[in-house]
Coordinates of N, CA and C and ligand atoms in Angstrom, one line a residue:
M1 N 76.0 95.8 87.3 CA 76.5 96.1 86.0 C 78.0 95.6 86.0
K2 N 78.3 95.0 84.8 CA 79.6 94.5 84.6 C 80.4 95.5 83.7
I3 N 81.6 95.7 84.1 CA 82.5 96.7 83.4 C 83.8 96.0 83.0
T4 N 84.2 96.1 81.8 CA 85.5 95.6 81.4 C 86.5 96.8 81.3
I5 N 87.6 96.6 81.9 CA 88.6 97.7 81.9 C 89.9 97.2 81.3
G6 N 90.7 98.0 80.7 CA 92.0 97.7 80.1 C 92.8 98.9 79.9
S7 N 94.2 98.7 80.0 CA 95.1 99.8 79.7 C 96.3 99.3 79.0
D8 N 97.0 100.2 78.4 CA 98.4 99.9 77.9 C 99.4 100.2 79.1
H9 N 100.7 100.1 78.8 CA 101.7 100.3 79.8 C 101.7 101.7 80.4
G10 N 101.1 102.7 79.6 CA 101.1 104.1 80.0 C 100.1 104.4 81.1
A11 N 99.3 103.4 81.5 CA 98.2 103.7 82.4 C 97.9 102.6 83.4
V12 N 98.9 101.7 83.6 CA 98.7 100.6 84.5 C 98.4 101.0 85.9
E13 N 99.0 102.1 86.4 CA 98.7 102.5 87.8 C 97.4 103.2 87.8
L14 N 97.0 103.9 86.8 CA 95.7 104.6 86.8 C 94.6 103.5 86.8
K15 N 94.9 102.4 86.1 CA 93.9 101.3 86.0 C 93.6 100.8 87.4
E16 N 94.6 100.6 88.2 CA 94.4 100.1 89.6 C 93.6 101.1 90.4
E17 N 93.9 102.4 90.2 CA 93.1 103.4 90.9 C 91.7 103.4 90.5
V18 N 91.4 103.3 89.2 CA 90.0 103.3 88.7 C 89.3 102.1 89.2
K19 N 90.0 100.9 89.4 CA 89.4 99.7 90.0 C 89.0 100.0 91.4
N20 N 89.9 100.7 92.1 CA 89.5 101.1 93.5 C 88.3 101.9 93.6
V21 N 88.1 102.8 92.7 CA 86.9 103.7 92.6 C 85.7 102.9 92.3
L22 N 85.9 102.0 91.3 CA 84.7 101.1 90.9 C 84.2 100.2 92.0
A23 N 85.2 99.9 92.9 CA 84.8 99.0 94.1 C 83.9 99.8 95.1
E24 N 83.8 101.1 94.9 CA 82.8 101.8 95.8 C 81.4 101.5 95.4
F25 N 81.2 101.1 94.2 CA 79.8 100.9 93.7 C 79.3 99.5 93.9
E26 N 78.2 99.4 94.7 CA 77.6 98.1 94.9 C 77.1 97.5 93.7
G27 N 77.3 96.2 93.4 CA 76.7 95.6 92.3 C 77.5 95.7 91.0
V28 N 78.6 96.4 91.1 CA 79.5 96.5 89.9 C 80.6 95.5 89.9
E29 N 80.6 94.7 88.8 CA 81.6 93.6 88.7 C 82.6 94.1 87.7
V30 N 83.9 94.0 88.0 CA 84.9 94.5 87.1 C 85.7 93.3 86.5
K31 N 85.9 93.3 85.2 CA 86.8 92.4 84.5 C 88.0 93.2 83.9
D32 N 89.2 92.8 84.4 CA 90.4 93.5 84.0 C 91.1 92.6 82.9
V33 N 91.2 93.2 81.7 CA 91.9 92.4 80.6 C 93.3 92.8 80.4
G34 N 93.9 93.5 81.4 CA 95.3 93.9 81.4 C 95.6 95.2 80.7
T35 N 96.7 95.6 80.5 CA 98.0 94.9 80.8 C 98.3 95.0 82.3
F36 N 99.2 94.2 82.8 CA 99.5 94.1 84.2 C 100.9 94.6 84.6
T37 N 101.7 94.9 83.6 CA 103.1 95.4 83.9 C 103.3 96.6 83.1
T38 N 104.5 97.2 83.3 CA 104.9 98.4 82.5 C 105.6 98.0 81.2
D39 N 105.7 96.7 80.9 CA 106.3 96.3 79.6 C 105.4 96.8 78.5
S40 N 106.0 97.3 77.4 CA 105.3 97.9 76.3 C 104.3 97.0 75.6
V41 N 103.1 97.4 75.4 CA 102.1 96.7 74.7 C 101.4 97.7 73.7
D42 N 100.6 97.2 72.8 CA 100.0 98.1 71.8 C 98.6 98.4 72.2
Y43 N 98.2 99.6 72.3 CA 96.9 100.0 72.8 C 95.7 99.6 72.0
P44 N 95.9 99.4 70.6 CA 94.7 98.9 69.9 C 94.3 97.5 70.3
D45 N 95.3 96.7 70.7 CA 95.0 95.3 71.2 C 94.1 95.4 72.4
I46 N 94.4 96.3 73.3 CA 93.7 96.5 74.5 C 92.3 97.0 74.3
A47 N 92.2 98.0 73.4 CA 90.9 98.5 73.0 C 90.0 97.4 72.4
E48 N 90.6 96.5 71.6 CA 89.9 95.5 71.0 C 89.3 94.5 72.0
K49 N 90.2 94.1 73.0 CA 89.8 93.2 74.0 C 88.6 93.8 74.9
V50 N 88.7 95.0 75.3 CA 87.7 95.6 76.1 C 86.4 95.7 75.3
C51 N 86.5 96.2 74.1 CA 85.3 96.5 73.3 C 84.6 95.2 72.9
A52 N 85.3 94.1 72.7 CA 84.7 92.8 72.4 C 83.7 92.4 73.4
D53 N 84.0 92.7 74.7 CA 83.0 92.4 75.8 C 81.8 93.2 75.7
I54 N 81.9 94.5 75.2 CA 80.7 95.4 75.1 C 79.9 94.9 74.0
V55 N 80.5 94.6 72.8 CA 79.8 94.2 71.6 C 79.1 92.9 71.9
S56 N 79.7 91.9 72.6 CA 79.1 90.6 72.8 C 78.0 90.7 73.9
G57 N 78.0 91.8 74.7 CA 77.0 91.9 75.7 C 77.5 91.3 77.1
E58 N 78.8 90.8 77.1 CA 79.3 90.3 78.3 C 79.4 91.4 79.4
S59 N 79.8 92.6 78.9 CA 79.8 93.7 79.8 C 78.9 94.8 79.3
E60 N 78.4 95.6 80.2 CA 77.5 96.7 79.7 C 78.4 97.9 79.3
R61 N 79.5 98.1 80.0 CA 80.3 99.3 79.7 C 81.8 98.9 79.8
G62 N 82.6 99.8 79.3 CA 84.1 99.6 79.3 C 84.8 100.9 79.7
I63 N 86.0 100.7 80.2 CA 86.9 101.8 80.5 C 88.3 101.4 79.9
V64 N 88.8 102.3 79.0 CA 90.1 102.1 78.3 C 91.0 103.2 78.7
L65 N 92.3 102.8 78.9 CA 93.3 103.8 79.4 C 94.6 103.6 78.6
C66 N 95.2 104.7 78.2 CA 96.6 104.6 77.7 C 97.3 105.9 78.2
G67 N 98.5 106.2 77.6 CA 99.2 107.3 78.1 C 98.4 108.6 78.0
T68 N 97.9 108.9 76.9 CA 97.1 110.1 76.7 C 95.6 109.8 76.7
G69 N 95.2 108.6 76.4 CA 93.8 108.3 76.2 C 93.4 108.4 74.8
I70 N 94.2 109.1 74.0 CA 93.9 109.4 72.6 C 93.9 108.2 71.7
G71 N 95.0 107.5 71.7 CA 95.1 106.3 70.8 C 94.1 105.2 71.1
I72 N 93.9 105.0 72.4 CA 93.0 103.9 72.7 C 91.5 104.3 72.5
S73 N 91.2 105.6 72.6 CA 89.9 106.0 72.3 C 89.6 106.0 70.8
I74 N 90.6 106.4 70.0 CA 90.5 106.3 68.5 C 90.2 104.9 68.1
A75 N 91.1 103.9 68.7 CA 90.9 102.5 68.3 C 89.5 102.0 68.7
A76 N 89.1 102.3 69.9 CA 87.8 101.8 70.4 C 86.7 102.3 69.5
N77 N 86.8 103.5 69.0 CA 85.7 104.1 68.2 C 85.7 103.5 66.8
K78 N 86.7 102.7 66.4 CA 86.6 102.0 65.1 C 85.8 100.8 65.2
I79 N 85.4 100.4 66.4 CA 84.7 99.1 66.6 C 83.2 99.4 66.6
K80 N 82.5 98.6 65.8 CA 81.0 98.8 65.6 C 80.3 98.7 66.9
G81 N 79.5 99.6 67.3 CA 78.7 99.5 68.5 C 79.3 100.3 69.6
I82 N 80.5 100.8 69.4 CA 81.2 101.5 70.5 C 81.1 103.0 70.4
R83 N 80.7 103.6 71.5 CA 80.8 105.1 71.6 C 81.7 105.4 72.8
C84 N 82.9 105.7 72.4 CA 84.0 105.9 73.4 C 84.2 107.4 73.6
A85 N 84.2 107.8 74.8 CA 84.4 109.3 75.1 C 85.7 109.4 75.9
L86 N 86.6 110.3 75.4 CA 87.8 110.6 76.0 C 87.5 111.8 76.9
C87 N 87.6 111.6 78.2 CA 87.2 112.7 79.2 C 88.3 112.9 80.2
H88 N 88.6 114.2 80.3 CA 89.6 114.6 81.4 C 89.0 115.6 82.3
D89 N 87.7 115.8 82.2 CA 87.0 116.6 83.2 C 85.6 116.1 83.5
V90 N 85.0 116.4 84.6 CA 83.8 115.9 85.1 C 82.6 116.3 84.2
F91 N 82.6 117.5 83.7 CA 81.5 118.0 82.9 C 81.4 117.2 81.6
S92 N 82.5 116.9 81.0 CA 82.5 116.1 79.7 C 82.0 114.7 80.0
A93 N 82.5 114.2 81.2 CA 82.1 112.8 81.5 C 80.6 112.6 81.7
K94 N 80.0 113.6 82.4 CA 78.6 113.6 82.6 C 77.8 113.7 81.2
K95 N 78.3 114.6 80.4 CA 77.6 114.9 79.1 C 77.8 113.7 78.2
S96 N 78.9 113.0 78.3 CA 79.2 111.8 77.4 C 78.1 110.7 77.7
R97 N 77.6 110.7 78.9 CA 76.6 109.7 79.3 C 75.2 110.3 78.9
E98 N 74.9 111.5 79.4 CA 73.6 112.2 79.2 C 73.3 112.4 77.7
H99 N 74.3 112.9 76.9 CA 74.0 113.3 75.5 C 74.4 112.2 74.5
N100 N 75.5 111.5 74.8 CA 76.1 110.6 73.8 C 75.9 109.1 74.2
N101 N 75.3 108.8 75.3 CA 75.2 107.4 75.8 C 76.5 106.7 75.6
A102 N 77.6 107.3 76.0 CA 78.9 106.7 75.8 C 79.0 105.3 76.6
N103 N 79.3 104.3 75.9 CA 79.4 103.0 76.6 C 80.9 102.6 76.9
V104 N 81.8 103.5 76.5 CA 83.2 103.3 76.9 C 83.8 104.7 77.3
L105 N 84.5 104.7 78.4 CA 85.2 105.9 78.9 C 86.7 105.7 78.7
A106 N 87.3 106.7 78.1 CA 88.8 106.7 78.0 C 89.4 107.8 78.8
M107 N 90.6 107.5 79.4 CA 91.4 108.6 80.0 C 92.9 108.3 79.8
G108 N 93.7 109.3 80.1 CA 95.1 109.1 79.9 C 95.9 109.1 81.2
G109 N 96.6 108.1 81.4 CA 97.4 107.9 82.7 C 98.5 108.9 82.8
R110 N 99.0 109.5 81.7 CA 100.0 110.5 81.7 C 99.5 111.9 81.7
V111 N 98.1 112.0 81.7 CA 97.5 113.3 81.6 C 96.8 113.8 82.9
I112 N 96.2 112.8 83.6 CA 95.3 113.2 84.7 C 95.8 112.5 86.0
G113 N 95.6 113.2 87.1 CA 95.9 112.6 88.4 C 94.8 111.7 88.9
F114 N 95.1 111.0 89.9 CA 94.2 110.0 90.5 C 92.9 110.7 91.0
G115 N 93.1 111.8 91.7 CA 91.9 112.5 92.3 C 90.9 112.8 91.2
P116 N 91.3 113.7 90.2 CA 90.3 114.0 89.2 C 89.8 112.8 88.4
A117 N 90.7 111.8 88.1 CA 90.2 110.6 87.4 C 89.1 109.9 88.2
G118 N 89.3 109.8 89.5 CA 88.2 109.2 90.3 C 86.9 109.9 90.2
E119 N 87.0 111.3 90.3 CA 85.7 112.0 90.1 C 85.1 111.8 88.8
I120 N 85.9 111.7 87.8 CA 85.4 111.5 86.4 C 84.7 110.1 86.3
V121 N 85.3 109.1 86.9 CA 84.7 107.8 86.9 C 83.3 107.8 87.7
R122 N 83.3 108.5 88.9 CA 82.1 108.5 89.7 C 81.0 109.2 88.9
A123 N 81.3 110.3 88.2 CA 80.3 111.0 87.4 C 79.8 110.2 86.3
W124 N 80.7 109.5 85.6 CA 80.4 108.7 84.4 C 79.5 107.5 84.8
M125 N 79.8 107.0 86.0 CA 79.0 105.8 86.5 C 77.6 106.1 86.9
T126 N 77.4 107.4 87.3 CA 76.1 107.7 88.0 C 75.2 108.6 87.1
T127 N 75.7 108.9 85.9 CA 74.9 109.7 85.0 C 74.2 108.9 83.9
E128 N 72.9 109.1 83.8 CA 72.1 108.3 82.9 C 71.9 109.0 81.6
F129 N 71.7 108.2 80.5 CA 71.4 108.8 79.2 C 70.1 109.6 79.2
G130 N 70.2 110.7 78.6 CA 69.0 111.6 78.6 C 67.9 111.2 77.6
G131 N 68.2 110.4 76.6 CA 67.2 110.0 75.7 C 66.6 111.2 74.8
D132 N 65.4 111.0 74.4 CA 64.7 112.1 73.7 C 65.5 112.6 72.5
R133 N 65.8 113.9 72.4 CA 66.5 114.4 71.2 C 67.9 113.8 71.1
H134 N 68.5 113.5 72.3 CA 69.8 112.9 72.3 C 69.8 111.5 71.6
E135 N 68.7 110.8 71.8 CA 68.5 109.5 71.2 C 68.6 109.6 69.7
R136 N 67.8 110.6 69.2 CA 67.8 110.7 67.7 C 69.3 111.0 67.2
R137 N 70.0 111.8 67.9 CA 71.4 112.1 67.5 C 72.3 110.9 67.6
V138 N 72.2 110.1 68.7 CA 73.0 108.9 68.9 C 72.6 107.9 67.8
N139 N 71.4 107.8 67.5 CA 71.0 106.9 66.4 C 71.6 107.3 65.1
K140 N 71.8 108.6 64.9 CA 72.4 109.1 63.6 C 73.9 108.7 63.7
I141 N 74.5 108.8 64.8 CA 76.0 108.4 65.0 C 76.1 107.0 64.6
M142 N 75.2 106.1 65.1 CA 75.3 104.7 64.9 C 75.1 104.4 63.4
A143 N 74.2 105.1 62.8 CA 73.9 104.9 61.4 C 75.1 105.2 60.5
L144 N 76.0 106.0 61.0 CA 77.2 106.3 60.2 C 78.1 105.1 60.0
E145 N 77.9 104.1 60.9 CA 78.7 102.9 60.8 C 78.4 102.1 59.6
N146 N 77.2 102.3 59.0 CA 76.7 101.5 57.9 C 76.8 102.3 56.6
K147 N 77.4 103.5 56.6 CA 77.5 104.3 55.4 C 78.8 104.0 54.6
Ligands
RB5_1 C1 102.5 104.5 74.4 O1 103.8 105.0 74.5 C2 101.6 105.7 74.1 O2 101.7 106.0 72.7 C3 100.1 105.4 74.4 O3 100.0 105.1 75.7 C4 99.1 106.5 74.1 O4 99.5 107.7 74.7 C5 98.7 106.6 72.7 O5 97.8 107.4 72.3

């Protein structure tokens, strides 16, 4: 599975830690679209870069990070085809896969520590979509894009 990851300046260190956690998974290829320094950048630009890879099919999933995770998740969810879940706990991360088939995970580098963030990534990577009634609901979410 290929994953595209990106962060603004508020989560550069968390991005490195998430990449360390992703390296635990065999067969997972990671593409990092930046940013790579703490110089200020605009999180919508990062969301756009990461999500472009999901929409084009280059990557199956994405991880977006900013200071709070809020701005970058809002931006990601403006892009057609993206279901971005802002998760700061393991339960939500699992449910975002099982119930919502989230294809992008968001977290905030100024909100969460490395340990909990790593557990969230592990849970998100290993939980499958539940399908069935959840599929009907996700289809309804996606239909909202065309209304
Ligand atoms: C950048 O200062 C900050 O606004 C950003 O990282 C994020 O928290 C926005 O939601």
